[in-house]
Amino acid sequence: MILSFSGVVARSWRLYAPNLRPLALLFGIVSLAISLLSLVGLAGLGRAELFVAFLAQIVLPVVIGTFAMAVSSVIYDEAVAGRTIAVREAFDRIRPLNRDVLVSGLFASMIAIWAVIVLAQFGFVLMPLFFGPPILIQVIALERLTLRPARTRAREILKGQTARVIVYLLVIALGIGLLGTAALSAFLAIADRGGSDLLLAGVFSVVQIVVAAFMLPFLAASSYVCYSAVVELEEPSPAEA
C-alpha cells in the first residue's frame, strides 16, 4: 500500500534534514536566478514583446527548477543507499540526459503557463510544483531513460496512484507557498516602517531567495519519496514472488 500523507511527510523530512546544506545552496542559486529574471524591465515593450517576456518569466524558472529537481533526486537516491554525493557529481550524472531534462522542463513549463493563466497570481505560488514535472523527472534522472520511454514508464508506475500523488504534492507545494508568502509579508511589514522602495525590493528578493533555499529541497524530497513509493508498489511481495 502506498504511503499515507503523514508517511510521505515523515520520510521526506528524514531525507531533507541531513541533505539540506548542499541542496539549500543549489535551490538558493536557482531562486537567485529566478529573482534576477523577474527584474527584467518590461516598460516600453510592445504587446508581442511583452507576451514573450511573460512566457520567458515562467518558462526559464521552470526549466532551471527542473534541472535542480533532477540533481536533487540523484542526491536523495544516493542518500537512501547510504552514500553521499556532491552537487557537482550529481550534475555530472545527469549530463548525458541534459537534452531530455531540458525537454521535460519545457513540457513542465507549458503546464505552469496554463496554471498561471487559469489561477493568475496563485499559479505563480504553485509554480515549484511543476518543476520536473514530478515522477517523470525522477524516472529520467534515476532510471536514466530518455524522454519518450520515461513518459511511458511514469504512466505505468503511476497507474492507480496519480490522483493520490498529485494531491500529496499539491498540498505540500501549497503549504510551502503559504509559508513563504507569510514570511515575505512579515519581513516586508517590518521593512515598511520608514523604509524606501529600494529597501523593500531588496528585502523582498533576499527573503524570497532564503525561503526558497530552505523550502524547495523539502518539495524535492517529497517528490522523490512519492516516486519511490509508487516504484515499490510495482515490486512483488515475497508471497507473490
mmCIF file of C-alpha atoms in Angstrom:
data_model
loop_
_atom_site.group_PDB
_atom_site.id
_atom_site.type_symbol
_atom_site.label_atom_id
_atom_site.label_comp_id
_atom_site.label_asym_id
_atom_site.label_seq_id
_atom_site.Cartn_x
_atom_site.Cartn_y
_atom_site.Cartn_z
ATOM 1 C CA MET A 1 0.000 0.000 0.000
ATOM 2 C CA ILE A 2 1.311 3.471 -0.863
ATOM 3 C CA LEU A 3 2.397 5.710 1.973
ATOM 4 C CA SER A 4 -0.098 7.892 3.745
ATOM 5 C CA PHE A 5 0.339 11.647 3.530
ATOM 6 C CA SER A 6 1.880 11.704 7.003
ATOM 7 C CA GLY A 7 4.221 8.911 5.904
ATOM 8 C CA VAL A 8 5.345 10.916 2.855
ATOM 9 C CA VAL A 9 5.995 13.965 5.046
ATOM 10 C CA ALA A 10 7.922 11.910 7.622
ATOM 11 C CA ARG A 11 10.096 10.172 5.031
ATOM 12 C CA SER A 12 10.672 13.448 3.225
ATOM 13 C CA TRP A 13 11.871 15.078 6.439
ATOM 14 C CA ARG A 14 14.302 12.231 7.123
ATOM 15 C CA LEU A 15 15.818 12.783 3.674
ATOM 16 C CA TYR A 16 15.627 16.560 3.783
ATOM 17 C CA ALA A 17 17.312 17.276 7.112
ATOM 18 C CA PRO A 18 20.725 15.600 6.576
ATOM 19 C CA ASN A 19 20.982 16.801 2.958
ATOM 20 C CA LEU A 20 19.824 20.376 3.481
ATOM 21 C CA ARG A 21 23.208 22.075 3.297
ATOM 22 C CA PRO A 22 24.126 21.285 -0.345
ATOM 23 C CA LEU A 23 20.540 21.460 -1.568
ATOM 24 C CA ALA A 24 19.850 24.800 0.140
ATOM 25 C CA LEU A 25 22.813 26.194 -1.783
ATOM 26 C CA LEU A 26 21.553 24.645 -5.020
ATOM 27 C CA PHE A 27 17.995 25.937 -4.672
ATOM 28 C CA GLY A 28 19.250 29.279 -3.360
ATOM 29 C CA ILE A 29 21.148 29.736 -6.627
ATOM 30 C CA VAL A 30 18.037 28.661 -8.549
ATOM 31 C CA SER A 31 15.944 31.206 -6.661
ATOM 32 C CA LEU A 32 18.546 33.924 -7.239
ATOM 33 C CA ALA A 33 18.444 33.234 -10.980
ATOM 34 C CA ILE A 34 14.641 33.387 -10.932
ATOM 35 C CA SER A 35 14.717 36.658 -8.973
ATOM 36 C CA LEU A 36 17.107 38.201 -11.484
ATOM 37 C CA LEU A 37 14.789 37.165 -14.314
ATOM 38 C CA SER A 38 11.890 38.880 -12.555
ATOM 39 C CA LEU A 39 13.851 42.147 -12.522
ATOM 40 C CA VAL A 40 13.984 42.342 -16.301
ATOM 41 C CA GLY A 41 12.295 45.582 -17.240
ATOM 42 C CA LEU A 42 9.049 45.324 -19.176
ATOM 43 C CA ALA A 43 8.437 49.031 -19.630
ATOM 44 C CA GLY A 44 8.321 50.227 -23.209
ATOM 45 C CA LEU A 45 7.794 46.775 -24.682
ATOM 46 C CA GLY A 46 5.197 46.228 -27.377
ATOM 47 C CA ARG A 47 2.377 43.737 -26.999
ATOM 48 C CA ALA A 48 4.265 40.918 -28.745
ATOM 49 C CA GLU A 49 7.491 41.555 -26.812
ATOM 50 C CA LEU A 50 5.548 41.774 -23.552
ATOM 51 C CA PHE A 51 3.913 38.408 -24.231
ATOM 52 C CA VAL A 52 7.296 36.808 -24.984
ATOM 53 C CA ALA A 53 8.764 38.310 -21.802
ATOM 54 C CA PHE A 54 5.802 36.993 -19.793
ATOM 55 C CA LEU A 55 6.354 33.488 -21.171
ATOM 56 C CA ALA A 56 10.097 33.682 -20.516
ATOM 57 C CA GLN A 57 9.499 34.580 -16.877
ATOM 58 C CA ILE A 58 7.600 31.306 -16.496
ATOM 59 C CA VAL A 59 9.493 29.001 -18.848
ATOM 60 C CA LEU A 60 13.040 29.824 -17.720
ATOM 61 C CA PRO A 61 12.399 29.406 -13.954
ATOM 62 C CA VAL A 62 10.599 26.096 -14.513
ATOM 63 C CA VAL A 63 13.380 24.777 -16.753
ATOM 64 C CA ILE A 64 16.042 25.835 -14.226
ATOM 65 C CA GLY A 65 13.986 24.293 -11.421
ATOM 66 C CA THR A 66 13.634 21.072 -13.404
ATOM 67 C CA PHE A 67 17.415 20.667 -13.587
ATOM 68 C CA ALA A 68 17.608 21.322 -9.833
ATOM 69 C CA MET A 69 14.950 18.644 -9.222
ATOM 70 C CA ALA A 70 16.910 16.144 -11.323
ATOM 71 C CA VAL A 71 20.109 16.851 -9.385
ATOM 72 C CA SER A 72 18.360 16.672 -6.009
ATOM 73 C CA SER A 73 16.757 13.349 -6.975
ATOM 74 C CA VAL A 74 20.216 11.876 -7.597
ATOM 75 C CA ILE A 75 21.453 13.220 -4.246
ATOM 76 C CA TYR A 76 18.456 11.816 -2.356
ATOM 77 C CA ASP A 77 18.728 8.461 -4.113
ATOM 78 C CA GLU A 78 22.371 8.168 -3.090
ATOM 79 C CA ALA A 79 21.449 9.177 0.472
ATOM 80 C CA VAL A 80 18.884 6.353 0.645
ATOM 81 C CA ALA A 81 21.653 3.954 -0.405
ATOM 82 C CA GLY A 82 23.845 5.296 2.401
ATOM 83 C CA ARG A 83 26.157 7.285 0.163
ATOM 84 C CA THR A 84 26.960 10.986 -0.055
ATOM 85 C CA ILE A 85 27.342 12.717 -3.396
ATOM 86 C CA ALA A 86 28.312 16.313 -4.173
ATOM 87 C CA VAL A 87 26.062 18.584 -6.224
ATOM 88 C CA ARG A 88 28.677 18.788 -8.980
ATOM 89 C CA GLU A 89 28.902 14.999 -9.203
ATOM 90 C CA ALA A 90 25.109 14.766 -9.351
ATOM 91 C CA PHE A 91 25.161 17.256 -12.241
ATOM 92 C CA ASP A 92 27.726 15.052 -13.988
ATOM 93 C CA ARG A 93 25.415 12.039 -13.565
ATOM 94 C CA ILE A 94 22.575 13.714 -15.448
ATOM 95 C CA ARG A 95 24.780 15.403 -18.061
ATOM 96 C CA PRO A 96 24.197 12.682 -20.713
ATOM 97 C CA LEU A 97 20.451 13.256 -20.238
ATOM 98 C CA ASN A 98 20.566 17.061 -20.380
ATOM 99 C CA ARG A 99 18.515 17.174 -23.558
ATOM 100 C CA ASP A 100 15.764 15.029 -22.057
ATOM 101 C CA VAL A 101 15.764 17.028 -18.814
ATOM 102 C CA LEU A 102 15.501 20.222 -20.862
ATOM 103 C CA VAL A 103 12.558 18.961 -22.916
ATOM 104 C CA SER A 104 10.880 17.679 -19.747
ATOM 105 C CA GLY A 105 11.338 21.139 -18.240
ATOM 106 C CA LEU A 106 9.788 22.757 -21.310
ATOM 107 C CA PHE A 107 6.844 20.375 -21.022
ATOM 108 C CA ALA A 108 6.522 21.286 -17.336
ATOM 109 C CA SER A 109 6.617 24.983 -18.224
ATOM 110 C CA MET A 110 3.645 24.534 -20.540
ATOM 111 C CA ILE A 111 1.678 23.175 -17.584
ATOM 112 C CA ALA A 112 2.874 26.109 -15.461
ATOM 113 C CA ILE A 113 1.785 28.629 -18.109
ATOM 114 C CA TRP A 114 -1.681 27.080 -18.170
ATOM 115 C CA ALA A 115 -1.806 27.235 -14.354
ATOM 116 C CA VAL A 116 -0.814 30.919 -14.312
ATOM 117 C CA ILE A 117 -3.393 31.779 -16.982
ATOM 118 C CA VAL A 118 -6.150 29.952 -15.069
ATOM 119 C CA LEU A 119 -5.127 30.771 -11.495
ATOM 120 C CA ALA A 120 -3.436 34.159 -12.029
ATOM 121 C CA GLN A 121 -1.085 35.068 -9.140
ATOM 122 C CA PHE A 122 -1.927 31.842 -7.313
ATOM 123 C CA GLY A 123 -0.388 29.970 -10.257
ATOM 124 C CA PHE A 124 2.948 31.630 -9.502
ATOM 125 C CA VAL A 125 2.696 30.479 -5.871
ATOM 126 C CA LEU A 126 2.312 26.887 -7.082
ATOM 127 C CA MET A 127 4.994 27.144 -9.785
ATOM 128 C CA PRO A 128 7.568 24.950 -7.946
ATOM 129 C CA LEU A 129 5.030 22.107 -8.064
ATOM 130 C CA PHE A 130 5.594 21.879 -11.811
ATOM 131 C CA PHE A 131 9.396 21.606 -11.651
ATOM 132 C CA GLY A 132 10.174 18.322 -13.392
ATOM 133 C CA PRO A 133 7.347 17.530 -13.585
ATOM 134 C CA PRO A 134 7.448 15.208 -10.535
ATOM 135 C CA ILE A 135 7.834 11.456 -11.116
ATOM 136 C CA LEU A 136 8.783 11.975 -14.772
ATOM 137 C CA ILE A 137 11.973 13.781 -13.802
ATOM 138 C CA GLN A 138 12.869 11.038 -11.306
ATOM 139 C CA VAL A 139 12.389 8.392 -13.993
ATOM 140 C CA ILE A 140 14.713 10.304 -16.323
ATOM 141 C CA ALA A 141 17.367 11.087 -13.711
ATOM 142 C CA LEU A 142 17.370 7.813 -11.758
ATOM 143 C CA GLU A 143 16.337 5.186 -14.292
ATOM 144 C CA ARG A 144 18.333 7.002 -16.977
ATOM 145 C CA LEU A 145 15.619 6.795 -19.585
ATOM 146 C CA THR A 146 15.215 9.210 -22.461
ATOM 147 C CA LEU A 147 12.038 11.259 -22.573
ATOM 148 C CA ARG A 148 9.729 9.047 -24.636
ATOM 149 C CA PRO A 149 10.289 5.780 -22.702
ATOM 150 C CA ALA A 150 10.382 7.806 -19.482
ATOM 151 C CA ARG A 151 6.885 9.131 -20.140
ATOM 152 C CA THR A 152 5.644 5.581 -20.733
ATOM 153 C CA ARG A 153 7.387 4.371 -17.592
ATOM 154 C CA ALA A 154 5.972 7.240 -15.492
ATOM 155 C CA ARG A 155 2.437 6.409 -16.631
ATOM 156 C CA GLU A 156 2.983 2.743 -15.757
ATOM 157 C CA ILE A 157 4.210 3.322 -12.207
ATOM 158 C CA LEU A 158 1.561 5.977 -11.539
ATOM 159 C CA LYS A 159 -1.292 3.726 -12.638
ATOM 160 C CA GLY A 160 -3.976 3.897 -9.980
ATOM 161 C CA GLN A 161 -1.956 6.343 -7.865
ATOM 162 C CA THR A 162 -1.899 9.501 -9.999
ATOM 163 C CA ALA A 163 -4.576 11.415 -8.075
ATOM 164 C CA ARG A 164 -3.058 10.480 -4.706
ATOM 165 C CA VAL A 165 0.418 11.641 -5.726
ATOM 166 C CA ILE A 166 -0.899 14.878 -7.238
ATOM 167 C CA VAL A 167 -2.897 15.691 -4.101
ATOM 168 C CA TYR A 168 0.047 14.934 -1.785
ATOM 169 C CA LEU A 169 2.453 17.122 -3.752
ATOM 170 C CA LEU A 170 -0.159 19.836 -4.252
ATOM 171 C CA VAL A 171 -0.794 20.080 -0.514
ATOM 172 C CA ILE A 172 2.945 20.187 0.224
ATOM 173 C CA ALA A 173 3.586 22.796 -2.501
ATOM 174 C CA LEU A 174 0.643 24.850 -1.269
ATOM 175 C CA GLY A 175 1.905 24.690 2.311
ATOM 176 C CA ILE A 176 5.369 25.790 1.206
ATOM 177 C CA GLY A 177 3.877 28.591 -0.880
ATOM 178 C CA LEU A 178 1.732 29.853 2.002
ATOM 179 C CA LEU A 179 4.625 29.693 4.470
ATOM 180 C CA GLY A 180 6.800 31.582 2.023
ATOM 181 C CA THR A 181 4.105 34.208 1.500
ATOM 182 C CA ALA A 182 3.654 34.611 5.254
ATOM 183 C CA ALA A 183 7.403 35.036 5.771
ATOM 184 C CA LEU A 184 7.608 37.605 2.979
ATOM 185 C CA SER A 185 4.653 39.534 4.380
ATOM 186 C CA ALA A 186 6.160 39.594 7.871
ATOM 187 C CA PHE A 187 9.548 40.852 6.712
ATOM 188 C CA LEU A 188 8.014 43.405 4.358
ATOM 189 C CA ALA A 189 5.835 44.730 7.183
ATOM 190 C CA ILE A 190 8.964 45.268 9.280
ATOM 191 C CA ALA A 191 10.908 46.862 6.408
ATOM 192 C CA ASP A 192 7.955 49.084 5.508
ATOM 193 C CA ARG A 193 8.339 51.080 8.730
ATOM 194 C CA GLY A 194 10.020 54.079 7.171
ATOM 195 C CA GLY A 195 11.873 52.041 4.562
ATOM 196 C CA SER A 196 12.404 53.164 0.987
ATOM 197 C CA ASP A 197 11.054 51.356 -2.061
ATOM 198 C CA LEU A 198 14.587 50.160 -2.811
ATOM 199 C CA LEU A 199 14.877 48.683 0.680
ATOM 200 C CA LEU A 200 11.532 46.946 0.310
ATOM 201 C CA ALA A 201 12.575 45.477 -3.042
ATOM 202 C CA GLY A 202 15.843 44.274 -1.536
ATOM 203 C CA VAL A 203 14.146 42.692 1.475
ATOM 204 C CA PHE A 204 11.610 41.009 -0.790
ATOM 205 C CA SER A 205 14.326 39.484 -3.004
ATOM 206 C CA VAL A 206 16.527 38.316 -0.132
ATOM 207 C CA VAL A 207 13.675 36.743 1.850
ATOM 208 C CA GLN A 208 12.325 35.088 -1.298
ATOM 209 C CA ILE A 209 15.730 33.526 -2.027
ATOM 210 C CA VAL A 210 16.232 32.337 1.573
ATOM 211 C CA VAL A 211 12.719 30.872 1.822
ATOM 212 C CA ALA A 212 13.168 29.010 -1.476
ATOM 213 C CA ALA A 213 16.607 27.754 -0.460
ATOM 214 C CA PHE A 214 15.197 26.103 2.664
ATOM 215 C CA MET A 215 11.760 25.014 1.442
ATOM 216 C CA LEU A 216 12.241 23.764 -2.113
ATOM 217 C CA PRO A 217 14.589 20.941 -1.029
ATOM 218 C CA PHE A 218 11.673 19.598 1.033
ATOM 219 C CA LEU A 219 9.392 19.652 -2.018
ATOM 220 C CA ALA A 220 12.132 17.840 -3.939
ATOM 221 C CA ALA A 221 12.362 15.246 -1.165
ATOM 222 C CA SER A 222 8.584 14.762 -1.239
ATOM 223 C CA SER A 223 8.665 14.277 -4.999
ATOM 224 C CA TYR A 224 11.426 11.673 -4.615
ATOM 225 C CA VAL A 225 9.543 9.875 -1.817
ATOM 226 C CA CYS A 226 6.366 9.688 -3.943
ATOM 227 C CA TYR A 227 8.407 8.272 -6.818
ATOM 228 C CA SER A 228 9.996 5.673 -4.528
ATOM 229 C CA ALA A 229 6.596 4.714 -3.119
ATOM 230 C CA VAL A 230 4.973 4.073 -6.497
ATOM 231 C CA VAL A 231 8.029 2.119 -7.650
ATOM 232 C CA GLU A 232 7.812 -0.038 -4.513
ATOM 233 C CA LEU A 233 4.187 -0.829 -5.370
ATOM 234 C CA GLU A 234 5.398 -2.385 -8.607
ATOM 235 C CA GLU A 235 7.734 -4.795 -6.853
ATOM 236 C CA PRO A 236 6.074 -8.121 -5.965
ATOM 237 C CA SER A 237 5.828 -9.036 -2.314
ATOM 238 C CA PRO A 238 7.753 -12.148 -1.124
ATOM 239 C CA ALA A 239 4.483 -14.091 -1.109
ATOM 240 C CA GLU A 240 3.850 -13.207 -4.750
ATOM 241 C CA ALA A 241 7.416 -13.799 -5.914
#
